[in-house]
């Protein structure tokens, strides 16, 4: 839903307000794998529509990964996933997007990072920057 209610300037301002000038953030969409997506689809069609369109700002720092859902607005605070609690972090890059998988305290979180679109215009450059800086964390 953040796709319809937010614009790039709102997102840039939210990141600037919380982290200063920053090129270590991504605008992401919640990603469900094929099995989880099918189970949610069978459980409830309307739930699947809303759950699959949840939009997030994720920011990578040496402290960990900050996450903020931007459903209807960018108001509110970021949540921290501390680096020492992140068990694994991996990614799968495709032509026009990347999928990031994070295991935080045994819970798997997956994000789709589109590289095309108005609010996603910085994603490709920021993704390459974050990746080249080892995600700003040391992950075993």
PDB file of C-alpha atoms in Angstrom:
ATOM      1  CA  UNK A   1       0.000   0.000   0.000  1.00  0.00           C
ATOM      2  CA  UNK A   2       2.978   2.315   0.464  1.00  0.00           C
ATOM      3  CA  UNK A   3       3.249   2.365  -3.304  1.00  0.00           C
ATOM      4  CA  UNK A   4       0.070   4.459  -3.517  1.00  0.00           C
ATOM      5  CA  UNK A   5       0.382   6.735  -0.488  1.00  0.00           C
ATOM      6  CA  UNK A   6       4.064   7.722  -0.449  1.00  0.00           C
ATOM      7  CA  UNK A   7       6.451   9.344  -2.859  1.00  0.00           C
ATOM      8  CA  UNK A   8      10.217   9.312  -3.178  1.00  0.00           C
ATOM      9  CA  UNK A   9      10.596  12.677  -1.405  1.00  0.00           C
ATOM     10  CA  UNK A  10       8.718  11.422   1.693  1.00  0.00           C
ATOM     11  CA  UNK A  11      10.966   8.373   1.845  1.00  0.00           C
ATOM     12  CA  UNK A  12      14.187  10.355   1.305  1.00  0.00           C
ATOM     13  CA  UNK A  13      13.136  12.820   4.020  1.00  0.00           C
ATOM     14  CA  UNK A  14      12.352  10.011   6.485  1.00  0.00           C
ATOM     15  CA  UNK A  15      15.788   8.451   5.936  1.00  0.00           C
ATOM     16  CA  UNK A  16      17.527  11.848   6.149  1.00  0.00           C
ATOM     17  CA  UNK A  17      15.664  12.686   9.360  1.00  0.00           C
ATOM     18  CA  UNK A  18      16.676   9.401  11.041  1.00  0.00           C
ATOM     19  CA  UNK A  19      20.105   8.603   9.580  1.00  0.00           C
ATOM     20  CA  UNK A  20      21.428  11.754   7.890  1.00  0.00           C
ATOM     21  CA  UNK A  21      22.463  11.725   4.239  1.00  0.00           C
ATOM     22  CA  UNK A  22      22.401   8.066   3.413  1.00  0.00           C
ATOM     23  CA  UNK A  23      22.950   5.692   0.528  1.00  0.00           C
ATOM     24  CA  UNK A  24      22.492   2.528   2.594  1.00  0.00           C
ATOM     25  CA  UNK A  25      18.725   2.185   2.423  1.00  0.00           C
ATOM     26  CA  UNK A  26      16.385   0.273   0.160  1.00  0.00           C
ATOM     27  CA  UNK A  27      12.668   0.528  -0.502  1.00  0.00           C
ATOM     28  CA  UNK A  28      11.379  -3.028  -0.356  1.00  0.00           C
ATOM     29  CA  UNK A  29       8.218  -5.034  -0.785  1.00  0.00           C
ATOM     30  CA  UNK A  30       7.472  -7.981   1.489  1.00  0.00           C
ATOM     31  CA  UNK A  31       8.374 -11.182  -0.337  1.00  0.00           C
ATOM     32  CA  UNK A  32       6.689 -14.526   0.215  1.00  0.00           C
ATOM     33  CA  UNK A  33       8.296 -17.621  -1.240  1.00  0.00           C
ATOM     34  CA  UNK A  34       6.184 -19.858  -3.480  1.00  0.00           C
ATOM     35  CA  UNK A  35       5.062 -22.254  -0.730  1.00  0.00           C
ATOM     36  CA  UNK A  36       4.261 -19.571   1.851  1.00  0.00           C
ATOM     37  CA  UNK A  37       2.526 -17.498  -0.831  1.00  0.00           C
ATOM     38  CA  UNK A  38       0.347 -20.452  -1.868  1.00  0.00           C
ATOM     39  CA  UNK A  39      -0.645 -21.212   1.734  1.00  0.00           C
ATOM     40  CA  UNK A  40      -1.622 -17.568   2.297  1.00  0.00           C
ATOM     41  CA  UNK A  41      -3.514 -17.512  -1.007  1.00  0.00           C
ATOM     42  CA  UNK A  42      -5.528 -20.572  -0.019  1.00  0.00           C
ATOM     43  CA  UNK A  43      -6.167 -19.199   3.483  1.00  0.00           C
ATOM     44  CA  UNK A  44      -7.599 -15.912   2.302  1.00  0.00           C
ATOM     45  CA  UNK A  45      -7.390 -14.079  -0.989  1.00  0.00           C
ATOM     46  CA  UNK A  46      -7.865 -10.613   0.534  1.00  0.00           C
ATOM     47  CA  UNK A  47      -5.233 -11.270   3.227  1.00  0.00           C
ATOM     48  CA  UNK A  48      -2.746 -12.303   0.546  1.00  0.00           C
ATOM     49  CA  UNK A  49      -3.352  -9.114  -1.452  1.00  0.00           C
ATOM     50  CA  UNK A  50      -2.659  -6.852   1.530  1.00  0.00           C
ATOM     51  CA  UNK A  51       0.215  -8.920   2.951  1.00  0.00           C
ATOM     52  CA  UNK A  52       2.081  -9.163  -0.346  1.00  0.00           C
ATOM     53  CA  UNK A  53       1.922  -5.410  -0.944  1.00  0.00           C
ATOM     54  CA  UNK A  54       3.438  -4.255   2.337  1.00  0.00           C
ATOM     55  CA  UNK A  55       6.210  -1.757   1.604  1.00  0.00           C
ATOM     56  CA  UNK A  56       9.248  -1.131   3.813  1.00  0.00           C
ATOM     57  CA  UNK A  57      12.293   1.084   4.117  1.00  0.00           C
ATOM     58  CA  UNK A  58      15.257  -0.999   5.231  1.00  0.00           C
ATOM     59  CA  UNK A  59      18.473   0.737   6.228  1.00  0.00           C
ATOM     60  CA  UNK A  60      21.787  -1.031   6.783  1.00  0.00           C
ATOM     61  CA  UNK A  61      24.221   0.216   9.462  1.00  0.00           C
ATOM     62  CA  UNK A  62      27.016  -1.225  11.587  1.00  0.00           C
ATOM     63  CA  UNK A  63      24.460  -1.603  14.421  1.00  0.00           C
ATOM     64  CA  UNK A  64      22.178  -3.755  12.300  1.00  0.00           C
ATOM     65  CA  UNK A  65      19.239  -3.389   9.970  1.00  0.00           C
ATOM     66  CA  UNK A  66      16.612  -0.753  10.622  1.00  0.00           C
ATOM     67  CA  UNK A  67      13.156  -1.517   9.241  1.00  0.00           C
ATOM     68  CA  UNK A  68      10.116   0.716   8.831  1.00  0.00           C
ATOM     69  CA  UNK A  69       6.830  -0.279   7.236  1.00  0.00           C
ATOM     70  CA  UNK A  70       5.422   2.541   5.115  1.00  0.00           C
ATOM     71  CA  UNK A  71       1.867   1.362   4.521  1.00  0.00           C
ATOM     72  CA  UNK A  72      -0.106   4.594   4.514  1.00  0.00           C
ATOM     73  CA  UNK A  73       2.567   7.059   5.615  1.00  0.00           C
ATOM     74  CA  UNK A  74       6.198   7.354   6.611  1.00  0.00           C
ATOM     75  CA  UNK A  75       5.293   8.480  10.150  1.00  0.00           C
ATOM     76  CA  UNK A  76       6.540   6.392  13.041  1.00  0.00           C
ATOM     77  CA  UNK A  77       9.859   4.944  14.119  1.00  0.00           C
ATOM     78  CA  UNK A  78      12.244   2.412  12.655  1.00  0.00           C
ATOM     79  CA  UNK A  79      12.707  -0.975  14.354  1.00  0.00           C
ATOM     80  CA  UNK A  80      16.247  -2.283  14.801  1.00  0.00           C
ATOM     81  CA  UNK A  81      17.271  -5.845  14.004  1.00  0.00           C
ATOM     82  CA  UNK A  82      20.636  -5.828  15.862  1.00  0.00           C
ATOM     83  CA  UNK A  83      23.597  -7.210  13.928  1.00  0.00           C
ATOM     84  CA  UNK A  84      24.430  -9.717  16.677  1.00  0.00           C
ATOM     85  CA  UNK A  85      20.914 -11.208  16.391  1.00  0.00           C
ATOM     86  CA  UNK A  86      21.036 -11.689  12.615  1.00  0.00           C
ATOM     87  CA  UNK A  87      21.894 -15.318  11.955  1.00  0.00           C
ATOM     88  CA  UNK A  88      22.192 -15.070   8.174  1.00  0.00           C
ATOM     89  CA  UNK A  89      21.747 -12.658   5.321  1.00  0.00           C
ATOM     90  CA  UNK A  90      21.792 -13.626   1.661  1.00  0.00           C
ATOM     91  CA  UNK A  91      20.470 -12.341  -1.611  1.00  0.00           C
ATOM     92  CA  UNK A  92      19.449 -13.458  -5.062  1.00  0.00           C
ATOM     93  CA  UNK A  93      19.885 -10.866  -7.818  1.00  0.00           C
ATOM     94  CA  UNK A  94      17.746 -11.011 -10.944  1.00  0.00           C
ATOM     95  CA  UNK A  95      17.425  -8.684 -13.949  1.00  0.00           C
ATOM     96  CA  UNK A  96      15.147  -6.055 -12.465  1.00  0.00           C
ATOM     97  CA  UNK A  97      15.079  -6.937  -8.753  1.00  0.00           C
ATOM     98  CA  UNK A  98      16.842  -8.633  -5.872  1.00  0.00           C
ATOM     99  CA  UNK A  99      15.457 -10.839  -3.119  1.00  0.00           C
ATOM    100  CA  UNK A 100      17.044 -10.388   0.310  1.00  0.00           C
ATOM    101  CA  UNK A 101      16.584 -13.125   2.924  1.00  0.00           C
ATOM    102  CA  UNK A 102      17.369 -12.398   6.562  1.00  0.00           C
ATOM    103  CA  UNK A 103      17.172 -14.831   9.461  1.00  0.00           C
ATOM    104  CA  UNK A 104      16.671 -12.854  12.674  1.00  0.00           C
ATOM    105  CA  UNK A 105      16.404 -14.912  15.872  1.00  0.00           C
ATOM    106  CA  UNK A 106      15.196 -17.923  13.902  1.00  0.00           C
ATOM    107  CA  UNK A 107      12.546 -16.011  11.941  1.00  0.00           C
ATOM    108  CA  UNK A 108      12.991 -15.692   8.188  1.00  0.00           C
ATOM    109  CA  UNK A 109      12.274 -12.290   6.668  1.00  0.00           C
ATOM    110  CA  UNK A 110      12.253 -11.850   2.898  1.00  0.00           C
ATOM    111  CA  UNK A 111      12.167  -8.624   0.935  1.00  0.00           C
ATOM    112  CA  UNK A 112      11.873  -7.979  -2.775  1.00  0.00           C
ATOM    113  CA  UNK A 113      13.967  -5.009  -3.919  1.00  0.00           C
ATOM    114  CA  UNK A 114      12.637  -3.711  -7.256  1.00  0.00           C
ATOM    115  CA  UNK A 115      15.108  -1.710  -9.343  1.00  0.00           C
ATOM    116  CA  UNK A 116      12.464   0.031 -11.486  1.00  0.00           C
ATOM    117  CA  UNK A 117       9.712   2.444 -10.530  1.00  0.00           C
ATOM    118  CA  UNK A 118       9.361   5.911  -9.035  1.00  0.00           C
ATOM    119  CA  UNK A 119       9.915   5.157  -5.356  1.00  0.00           C
ATOM    120  CA  UNK A 120      12.477   2.449  -6.178  1.00  0.00           C
ATOM    121  CA  UNK A 121      14.730   4.656  -8.336  1.00  0.00           C
ATOM    122  CA  UNK A 122      17.668   4.620  -5.854  1.00  0.00           C
ATOM    123  CA  UNK A 123      17.467   0.887  -5.146  1.00  0.00           C
ATOM    124  CA  UNK A 124      19.916  -0.357  -7.800  1.00  0.00           C
ATOM    125  CA  UNK A 125      22.700   2.081  -6.830  1.00  0.00           C
ATOM    126  CA  UNK A 126      22.091   1.707  -3.089  1.00  0.00           C
ATOM    127  CA  UNK A 127      21.931  -2.100  -3.370  1.00  0.00           C
ATOM    128  CA  UNK A 128      25.346  -2.205  -5.063  1.00  0.00           C
ATOM    129  CA  UNK A 129      26.769   0.186  -2.445  1.00  0.00           C
ATOM    130  CA  UNK A 130      25.420  -1.853   0.479  1.00  0.00           C
ATOM    131  CA  UNK A 131      26.647  -5.114  -1.042  1.00  0.00           C
ATOM    132  CA  UNK A 132      30.140  -3.694  -1.708  1.00  0.00           C
ATOM    133  CA  UNK A 133      30.368  -2.574   1.932  1.00  0.00           C
ATOM    134  CA  UNK A 134      29.605  -6.110   3.197  1.00  0.00           C
ATOM    135  CA  UNK A 135      26.118  -5.026   4.315  1.00  0.00           C
ATOM    136  CA  UNK A 136      27.852  -2.834   6.960  1.00  0.00           C
ATOM    137  CA  UNK A 137      28.002  -5.921   9.177  1.00  0.00           C
ATOM    138  CA  UNK A 138      30.081  -9.031   9.649  1.00  0.00           C
ATOM    139  CA  UNK A 139      27.860 -12.043   9.046  1.00  0.00           C
ATOM    140  CA  UNK A 140      29.238 -15.551   9.570  1.00  0.00           C
TER     141      UNK A 140
END
